[in-house]
PDB file of C-alpha atoms and ligand atoms in Angstrom:
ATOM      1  CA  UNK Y   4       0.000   0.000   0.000  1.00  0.00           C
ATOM      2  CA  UNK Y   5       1.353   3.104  -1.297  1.00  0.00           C
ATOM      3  CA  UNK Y   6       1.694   5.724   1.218  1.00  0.00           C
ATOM      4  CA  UNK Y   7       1.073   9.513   0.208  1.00  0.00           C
ATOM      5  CA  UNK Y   8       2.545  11.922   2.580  1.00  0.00           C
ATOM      6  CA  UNK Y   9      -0.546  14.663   3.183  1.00  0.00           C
ATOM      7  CA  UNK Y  10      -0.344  16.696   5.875  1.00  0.00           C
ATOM      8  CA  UNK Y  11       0.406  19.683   5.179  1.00  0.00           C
ATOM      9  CA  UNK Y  12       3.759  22.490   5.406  1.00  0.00           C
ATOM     10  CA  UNK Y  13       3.276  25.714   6.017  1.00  0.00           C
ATOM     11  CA  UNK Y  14       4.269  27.684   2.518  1.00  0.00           C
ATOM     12  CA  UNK Y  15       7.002  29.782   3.865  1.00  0.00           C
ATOM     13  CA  UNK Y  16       9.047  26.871   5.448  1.00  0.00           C
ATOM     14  CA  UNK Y  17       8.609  24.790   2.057  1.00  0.00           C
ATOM     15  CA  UNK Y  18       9.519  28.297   0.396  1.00  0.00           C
ATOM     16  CA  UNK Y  19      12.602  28.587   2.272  1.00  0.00           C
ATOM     17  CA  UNK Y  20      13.854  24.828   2.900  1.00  0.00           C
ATOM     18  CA  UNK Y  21      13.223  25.097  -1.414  1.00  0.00           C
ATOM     19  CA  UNK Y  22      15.625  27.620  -1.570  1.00  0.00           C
ATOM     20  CA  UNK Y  23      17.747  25.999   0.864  1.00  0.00           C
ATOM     21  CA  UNK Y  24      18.010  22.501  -1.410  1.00  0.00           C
ATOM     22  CA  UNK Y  25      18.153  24.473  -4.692  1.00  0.00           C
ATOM     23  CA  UNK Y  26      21.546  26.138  -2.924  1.00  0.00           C
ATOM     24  CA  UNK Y  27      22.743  22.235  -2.423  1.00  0.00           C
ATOM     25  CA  UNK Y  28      22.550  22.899  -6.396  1.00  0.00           C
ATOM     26  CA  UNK Y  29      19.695  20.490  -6.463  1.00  0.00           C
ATOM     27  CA  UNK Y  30      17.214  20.776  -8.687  1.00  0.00           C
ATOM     28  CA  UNK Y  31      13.380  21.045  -7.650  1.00  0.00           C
ATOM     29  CA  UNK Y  32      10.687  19.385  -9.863  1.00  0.00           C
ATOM     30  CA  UNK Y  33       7.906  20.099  -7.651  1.00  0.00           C
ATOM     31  CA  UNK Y  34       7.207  21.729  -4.357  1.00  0.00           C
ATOM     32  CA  UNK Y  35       3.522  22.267  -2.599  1.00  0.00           C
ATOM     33  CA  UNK Y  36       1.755  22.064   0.912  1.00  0.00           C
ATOM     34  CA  UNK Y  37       2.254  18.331   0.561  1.00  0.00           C
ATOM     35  CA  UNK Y  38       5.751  17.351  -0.920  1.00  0.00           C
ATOM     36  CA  UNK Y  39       8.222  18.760  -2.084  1.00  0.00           C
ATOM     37  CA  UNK Y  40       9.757  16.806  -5.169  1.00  0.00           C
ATOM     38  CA  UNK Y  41      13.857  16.353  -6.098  1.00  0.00           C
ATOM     39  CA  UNK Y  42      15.231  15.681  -9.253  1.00  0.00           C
ATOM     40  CA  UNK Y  43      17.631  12.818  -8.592  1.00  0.00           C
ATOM     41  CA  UNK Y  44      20.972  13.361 -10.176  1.00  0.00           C
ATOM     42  CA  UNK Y  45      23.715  10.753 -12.319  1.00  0.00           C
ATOM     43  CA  UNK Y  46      24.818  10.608  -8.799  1.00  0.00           C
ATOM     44  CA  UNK Y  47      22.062  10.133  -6.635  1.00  0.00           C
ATOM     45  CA  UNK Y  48      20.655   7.987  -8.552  1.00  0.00           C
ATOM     46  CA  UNK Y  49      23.059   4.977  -8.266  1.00  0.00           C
ATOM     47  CA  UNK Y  50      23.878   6.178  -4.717  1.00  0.00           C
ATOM     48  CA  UNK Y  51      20.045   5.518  -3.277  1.00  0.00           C
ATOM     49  CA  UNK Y  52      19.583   2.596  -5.970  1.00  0.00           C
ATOM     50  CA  UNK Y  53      16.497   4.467  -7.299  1.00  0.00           C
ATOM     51  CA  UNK Y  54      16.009   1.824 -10.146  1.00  0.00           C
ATOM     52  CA  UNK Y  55      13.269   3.624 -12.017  1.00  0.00           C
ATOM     53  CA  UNK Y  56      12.445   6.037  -9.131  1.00  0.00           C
ATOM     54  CA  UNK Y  57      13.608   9.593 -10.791  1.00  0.00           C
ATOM     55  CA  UNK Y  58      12.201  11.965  -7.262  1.00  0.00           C
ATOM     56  CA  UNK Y  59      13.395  11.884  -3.874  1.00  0.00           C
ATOM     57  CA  UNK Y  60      10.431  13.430  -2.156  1.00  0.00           C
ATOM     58  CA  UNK Y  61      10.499  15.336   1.240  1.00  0.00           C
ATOM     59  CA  UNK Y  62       7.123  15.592   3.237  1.00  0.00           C
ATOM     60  CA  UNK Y  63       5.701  15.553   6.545  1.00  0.00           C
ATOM     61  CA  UNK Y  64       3.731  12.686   8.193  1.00  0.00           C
ATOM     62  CA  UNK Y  65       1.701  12.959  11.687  1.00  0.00           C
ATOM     63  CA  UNK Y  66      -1.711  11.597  13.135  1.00  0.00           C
ATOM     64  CA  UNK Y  67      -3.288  14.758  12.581  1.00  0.00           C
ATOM     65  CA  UNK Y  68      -3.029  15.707  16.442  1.00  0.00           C
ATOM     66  CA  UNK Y  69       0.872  15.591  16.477  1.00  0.00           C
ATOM     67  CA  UNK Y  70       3.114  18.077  14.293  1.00  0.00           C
ATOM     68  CA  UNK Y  71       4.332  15.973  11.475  1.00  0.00           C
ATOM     69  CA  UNK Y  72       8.129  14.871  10.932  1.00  0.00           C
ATOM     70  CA  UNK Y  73      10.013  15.152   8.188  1.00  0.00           C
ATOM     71  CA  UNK Y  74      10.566  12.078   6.320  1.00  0.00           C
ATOM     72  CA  UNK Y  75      11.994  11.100   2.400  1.00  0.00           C
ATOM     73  CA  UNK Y  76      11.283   8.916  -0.028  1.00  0.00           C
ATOM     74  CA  UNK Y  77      11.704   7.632  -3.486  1.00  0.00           C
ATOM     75  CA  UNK Y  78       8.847   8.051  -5.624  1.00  0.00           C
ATOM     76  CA  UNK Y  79       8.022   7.212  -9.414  1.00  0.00           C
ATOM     77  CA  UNK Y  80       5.600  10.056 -10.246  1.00  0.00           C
ATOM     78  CA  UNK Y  81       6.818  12.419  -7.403  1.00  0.00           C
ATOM     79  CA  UNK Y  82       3.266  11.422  -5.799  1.00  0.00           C
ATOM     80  CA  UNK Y  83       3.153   8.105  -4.224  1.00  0.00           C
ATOM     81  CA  UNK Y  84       5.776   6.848  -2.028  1.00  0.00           C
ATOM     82  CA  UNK Y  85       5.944   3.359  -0.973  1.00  0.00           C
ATOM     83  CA  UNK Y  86       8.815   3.646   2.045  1.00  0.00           C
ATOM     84  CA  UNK Y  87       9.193   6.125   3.781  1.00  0.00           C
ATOM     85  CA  UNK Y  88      12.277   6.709   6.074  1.00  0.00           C
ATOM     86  CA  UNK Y  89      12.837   9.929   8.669  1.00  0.00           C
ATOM     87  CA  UNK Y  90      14.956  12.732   7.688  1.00  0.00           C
ATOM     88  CA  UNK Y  91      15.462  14.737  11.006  1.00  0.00           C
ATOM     89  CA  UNK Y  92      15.687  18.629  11.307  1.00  0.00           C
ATOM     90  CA  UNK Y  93      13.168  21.238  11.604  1.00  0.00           C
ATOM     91  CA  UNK Y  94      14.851  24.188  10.473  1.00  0.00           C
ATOM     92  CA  UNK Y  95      14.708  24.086   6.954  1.00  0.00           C
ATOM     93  CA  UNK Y  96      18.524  25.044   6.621  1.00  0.00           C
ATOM     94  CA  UNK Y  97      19.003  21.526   8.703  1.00  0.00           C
ATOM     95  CA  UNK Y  98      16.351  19.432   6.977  1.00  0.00           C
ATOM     96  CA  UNK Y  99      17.960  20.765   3.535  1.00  0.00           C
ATOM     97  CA  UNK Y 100      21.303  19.814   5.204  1.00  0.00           C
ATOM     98  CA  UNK Y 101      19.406  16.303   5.508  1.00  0.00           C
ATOM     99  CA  UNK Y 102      18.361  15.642   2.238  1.00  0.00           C
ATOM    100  CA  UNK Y 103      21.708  16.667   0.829  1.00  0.00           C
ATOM    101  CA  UNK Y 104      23.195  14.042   3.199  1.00  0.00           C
ATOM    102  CA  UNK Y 105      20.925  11.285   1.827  1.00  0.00           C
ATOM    103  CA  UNK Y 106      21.349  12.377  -2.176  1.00  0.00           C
ATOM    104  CA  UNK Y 107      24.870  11.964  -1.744  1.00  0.00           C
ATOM    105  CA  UNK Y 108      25.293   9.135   0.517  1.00  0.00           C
ATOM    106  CA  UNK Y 109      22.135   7.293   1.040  1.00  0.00           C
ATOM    107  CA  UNK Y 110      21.360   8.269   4.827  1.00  0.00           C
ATOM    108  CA  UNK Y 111      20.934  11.392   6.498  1.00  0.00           C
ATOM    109  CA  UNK Y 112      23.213  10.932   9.074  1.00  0.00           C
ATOM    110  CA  UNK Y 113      26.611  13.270   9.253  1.00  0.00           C
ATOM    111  CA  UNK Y 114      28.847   9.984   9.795  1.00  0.00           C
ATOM    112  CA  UNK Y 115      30.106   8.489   6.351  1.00  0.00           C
ATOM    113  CA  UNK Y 116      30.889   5.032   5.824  1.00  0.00           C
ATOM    114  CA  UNK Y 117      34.646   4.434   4.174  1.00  0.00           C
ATOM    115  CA  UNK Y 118      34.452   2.024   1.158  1.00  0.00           C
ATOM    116  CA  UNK Y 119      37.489  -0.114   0.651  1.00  0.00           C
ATOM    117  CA  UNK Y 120      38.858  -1.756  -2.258  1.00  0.00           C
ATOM    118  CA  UNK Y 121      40.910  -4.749  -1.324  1.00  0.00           C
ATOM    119  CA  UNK Y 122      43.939  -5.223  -3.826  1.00  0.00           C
ATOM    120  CA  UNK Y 123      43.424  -9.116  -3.876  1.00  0.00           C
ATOM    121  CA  UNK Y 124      40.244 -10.789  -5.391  1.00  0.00           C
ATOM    122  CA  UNK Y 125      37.339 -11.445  -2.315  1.00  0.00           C
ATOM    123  CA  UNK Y 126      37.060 -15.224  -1.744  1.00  0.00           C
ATOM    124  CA  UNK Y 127      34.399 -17.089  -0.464  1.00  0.00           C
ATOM    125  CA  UNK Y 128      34.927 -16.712   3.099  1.00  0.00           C
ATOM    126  CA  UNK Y 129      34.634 -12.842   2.539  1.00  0.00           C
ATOM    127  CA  UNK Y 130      31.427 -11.686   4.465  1.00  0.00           C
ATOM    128  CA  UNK Y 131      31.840  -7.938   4.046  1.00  0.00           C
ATOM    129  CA  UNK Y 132      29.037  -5.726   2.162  1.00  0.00           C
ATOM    130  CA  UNK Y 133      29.590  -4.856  -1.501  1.00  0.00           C
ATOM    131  CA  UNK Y 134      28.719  -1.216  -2.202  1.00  0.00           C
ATOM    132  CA  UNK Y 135      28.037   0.659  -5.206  1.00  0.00           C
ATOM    133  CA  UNK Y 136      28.922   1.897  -7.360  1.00  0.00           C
ATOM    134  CA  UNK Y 137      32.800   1.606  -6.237  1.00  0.00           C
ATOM    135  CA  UNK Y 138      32.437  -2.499  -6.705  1.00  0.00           C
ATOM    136  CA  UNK Y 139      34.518  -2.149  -2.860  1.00  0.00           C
ATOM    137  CA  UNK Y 140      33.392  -3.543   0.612  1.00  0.00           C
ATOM    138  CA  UNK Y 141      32.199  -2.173   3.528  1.00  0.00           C
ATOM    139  CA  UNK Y 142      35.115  -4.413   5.640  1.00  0.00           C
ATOM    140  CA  UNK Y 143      32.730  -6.505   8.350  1.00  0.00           C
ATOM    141  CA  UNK Y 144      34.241  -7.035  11.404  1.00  0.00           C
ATOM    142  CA  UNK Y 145      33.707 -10.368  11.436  1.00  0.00           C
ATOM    143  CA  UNK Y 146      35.444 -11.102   7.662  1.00  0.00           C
ATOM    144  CA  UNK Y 147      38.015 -13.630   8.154  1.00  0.00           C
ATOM    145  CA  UNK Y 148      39.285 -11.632   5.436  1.00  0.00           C
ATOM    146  CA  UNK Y 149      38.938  -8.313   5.827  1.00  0.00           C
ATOM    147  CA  UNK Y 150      37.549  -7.909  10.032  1.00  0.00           C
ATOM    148  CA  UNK Y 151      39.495  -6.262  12.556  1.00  0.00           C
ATOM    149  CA  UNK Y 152      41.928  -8.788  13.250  1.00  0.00           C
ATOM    150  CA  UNK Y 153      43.459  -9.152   9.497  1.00  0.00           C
ATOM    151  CA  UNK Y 154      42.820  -5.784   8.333  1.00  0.00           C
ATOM    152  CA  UNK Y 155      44.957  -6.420   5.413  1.00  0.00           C
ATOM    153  CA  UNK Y 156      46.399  -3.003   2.913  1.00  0.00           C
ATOM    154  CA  UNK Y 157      43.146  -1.490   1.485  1.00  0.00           C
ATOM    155  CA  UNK Y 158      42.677   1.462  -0.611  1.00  0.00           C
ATOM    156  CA  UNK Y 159      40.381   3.585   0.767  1.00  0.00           C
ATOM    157  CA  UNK Y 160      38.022   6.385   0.102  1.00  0.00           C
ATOM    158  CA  UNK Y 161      34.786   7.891   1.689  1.00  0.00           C
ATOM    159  CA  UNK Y 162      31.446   7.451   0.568  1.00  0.00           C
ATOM    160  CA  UNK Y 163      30.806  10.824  -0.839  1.00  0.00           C
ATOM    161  CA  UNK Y 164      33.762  10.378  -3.124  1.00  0.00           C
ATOM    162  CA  UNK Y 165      32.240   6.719  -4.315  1.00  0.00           C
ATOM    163  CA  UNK Y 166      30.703   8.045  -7.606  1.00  0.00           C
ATOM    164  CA  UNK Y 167      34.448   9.365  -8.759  1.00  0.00           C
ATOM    165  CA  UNK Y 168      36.288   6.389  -7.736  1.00  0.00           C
ATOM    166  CA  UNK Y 169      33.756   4.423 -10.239  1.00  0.00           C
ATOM    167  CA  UNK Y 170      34.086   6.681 -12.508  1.00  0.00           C
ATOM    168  CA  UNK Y 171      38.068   6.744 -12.751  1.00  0.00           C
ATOM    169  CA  UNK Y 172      38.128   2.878 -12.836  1.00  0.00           C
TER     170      UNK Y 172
HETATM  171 ZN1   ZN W  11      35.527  -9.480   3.711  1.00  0.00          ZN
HETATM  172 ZN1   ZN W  12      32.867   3.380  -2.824  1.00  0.00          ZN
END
């Protein structure tokens, strides 16, 4: 069941937290009471594995009696969206701080995740995530290759910087 996000934003705050994302230089497709729609980016794109998803959409959702939260989504008309997840922030200088966070690496948290590319193949015993778009781990502690107790030579770069280490490969 499709969840549309409906209660509605005071038009000054999605005025300003508008302006606020369009400074992230991203661009807006849509922005109402209700929503507030983002173009996704090359980038963003393969970072939030948005398939055929083109909007990441920014709304508020409450019981009607409680002020809503601010939560995102990925939507295929900029309309429906069928997970939502919570953004944080109220300010709209923070919440566009937010959704900058998740275009570029997925969550909206401040702490990034460091990808590494190990310079010997992974073998079977290798437990570690694989992230994209890099085609490098996220090293699992537990890896009997890669966990804290081998951590053998890796190269390494941060999350945000993902997209250009694909891209230079
Ligand atoms: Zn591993
Ligand atoms: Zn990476």
């Amino acid at each position: 069941m499709p969840t549309q996000i409906t209660d509605e934003m005071p038009d000054t705050w999605v005025h300003t937290l508008v302006t606020h994302i369009e400074a992230h230089g991203w661009t807006i497709h849509d922005a109402h009471e209700t929503a507030i729609v983002i173009n996704l980016d090359h980038t963003a794109h393969a970072v939030l594995n948005a398939g055929d998803r083109p909007f990441l959409v920014i709304g508020w959702t409450g019981d009607g009696e409680t002020e809503g939260a601010t939560h995102w989504g990925l939507s295929v008309d900029g309309v429906t969206v069928p997970h939502l997840d919570g953004l944080g922030g109220r300010e709209p200088s923070e919440v566009a701080d937010q959704a900058h966070r998740v275009l570029r690496t997925g969550r909206p948290e401040p702490r990034q995740l460091r990808h590494a590319m190990p310079y010997v193949a992974l073998s079977e015993a290798c437990r570690c995530p694989l992230v994209h778009p890099c085609g490098g781990i996220v090293p699992a502690p537990g890896c009997a290759e890669h966990g804290d107790r081998r951590a053998p030579a890796m190269a390494w770069h941060w999350e945000a910087d993902c997209h250009d280490k694909a891209v230079s490969r």
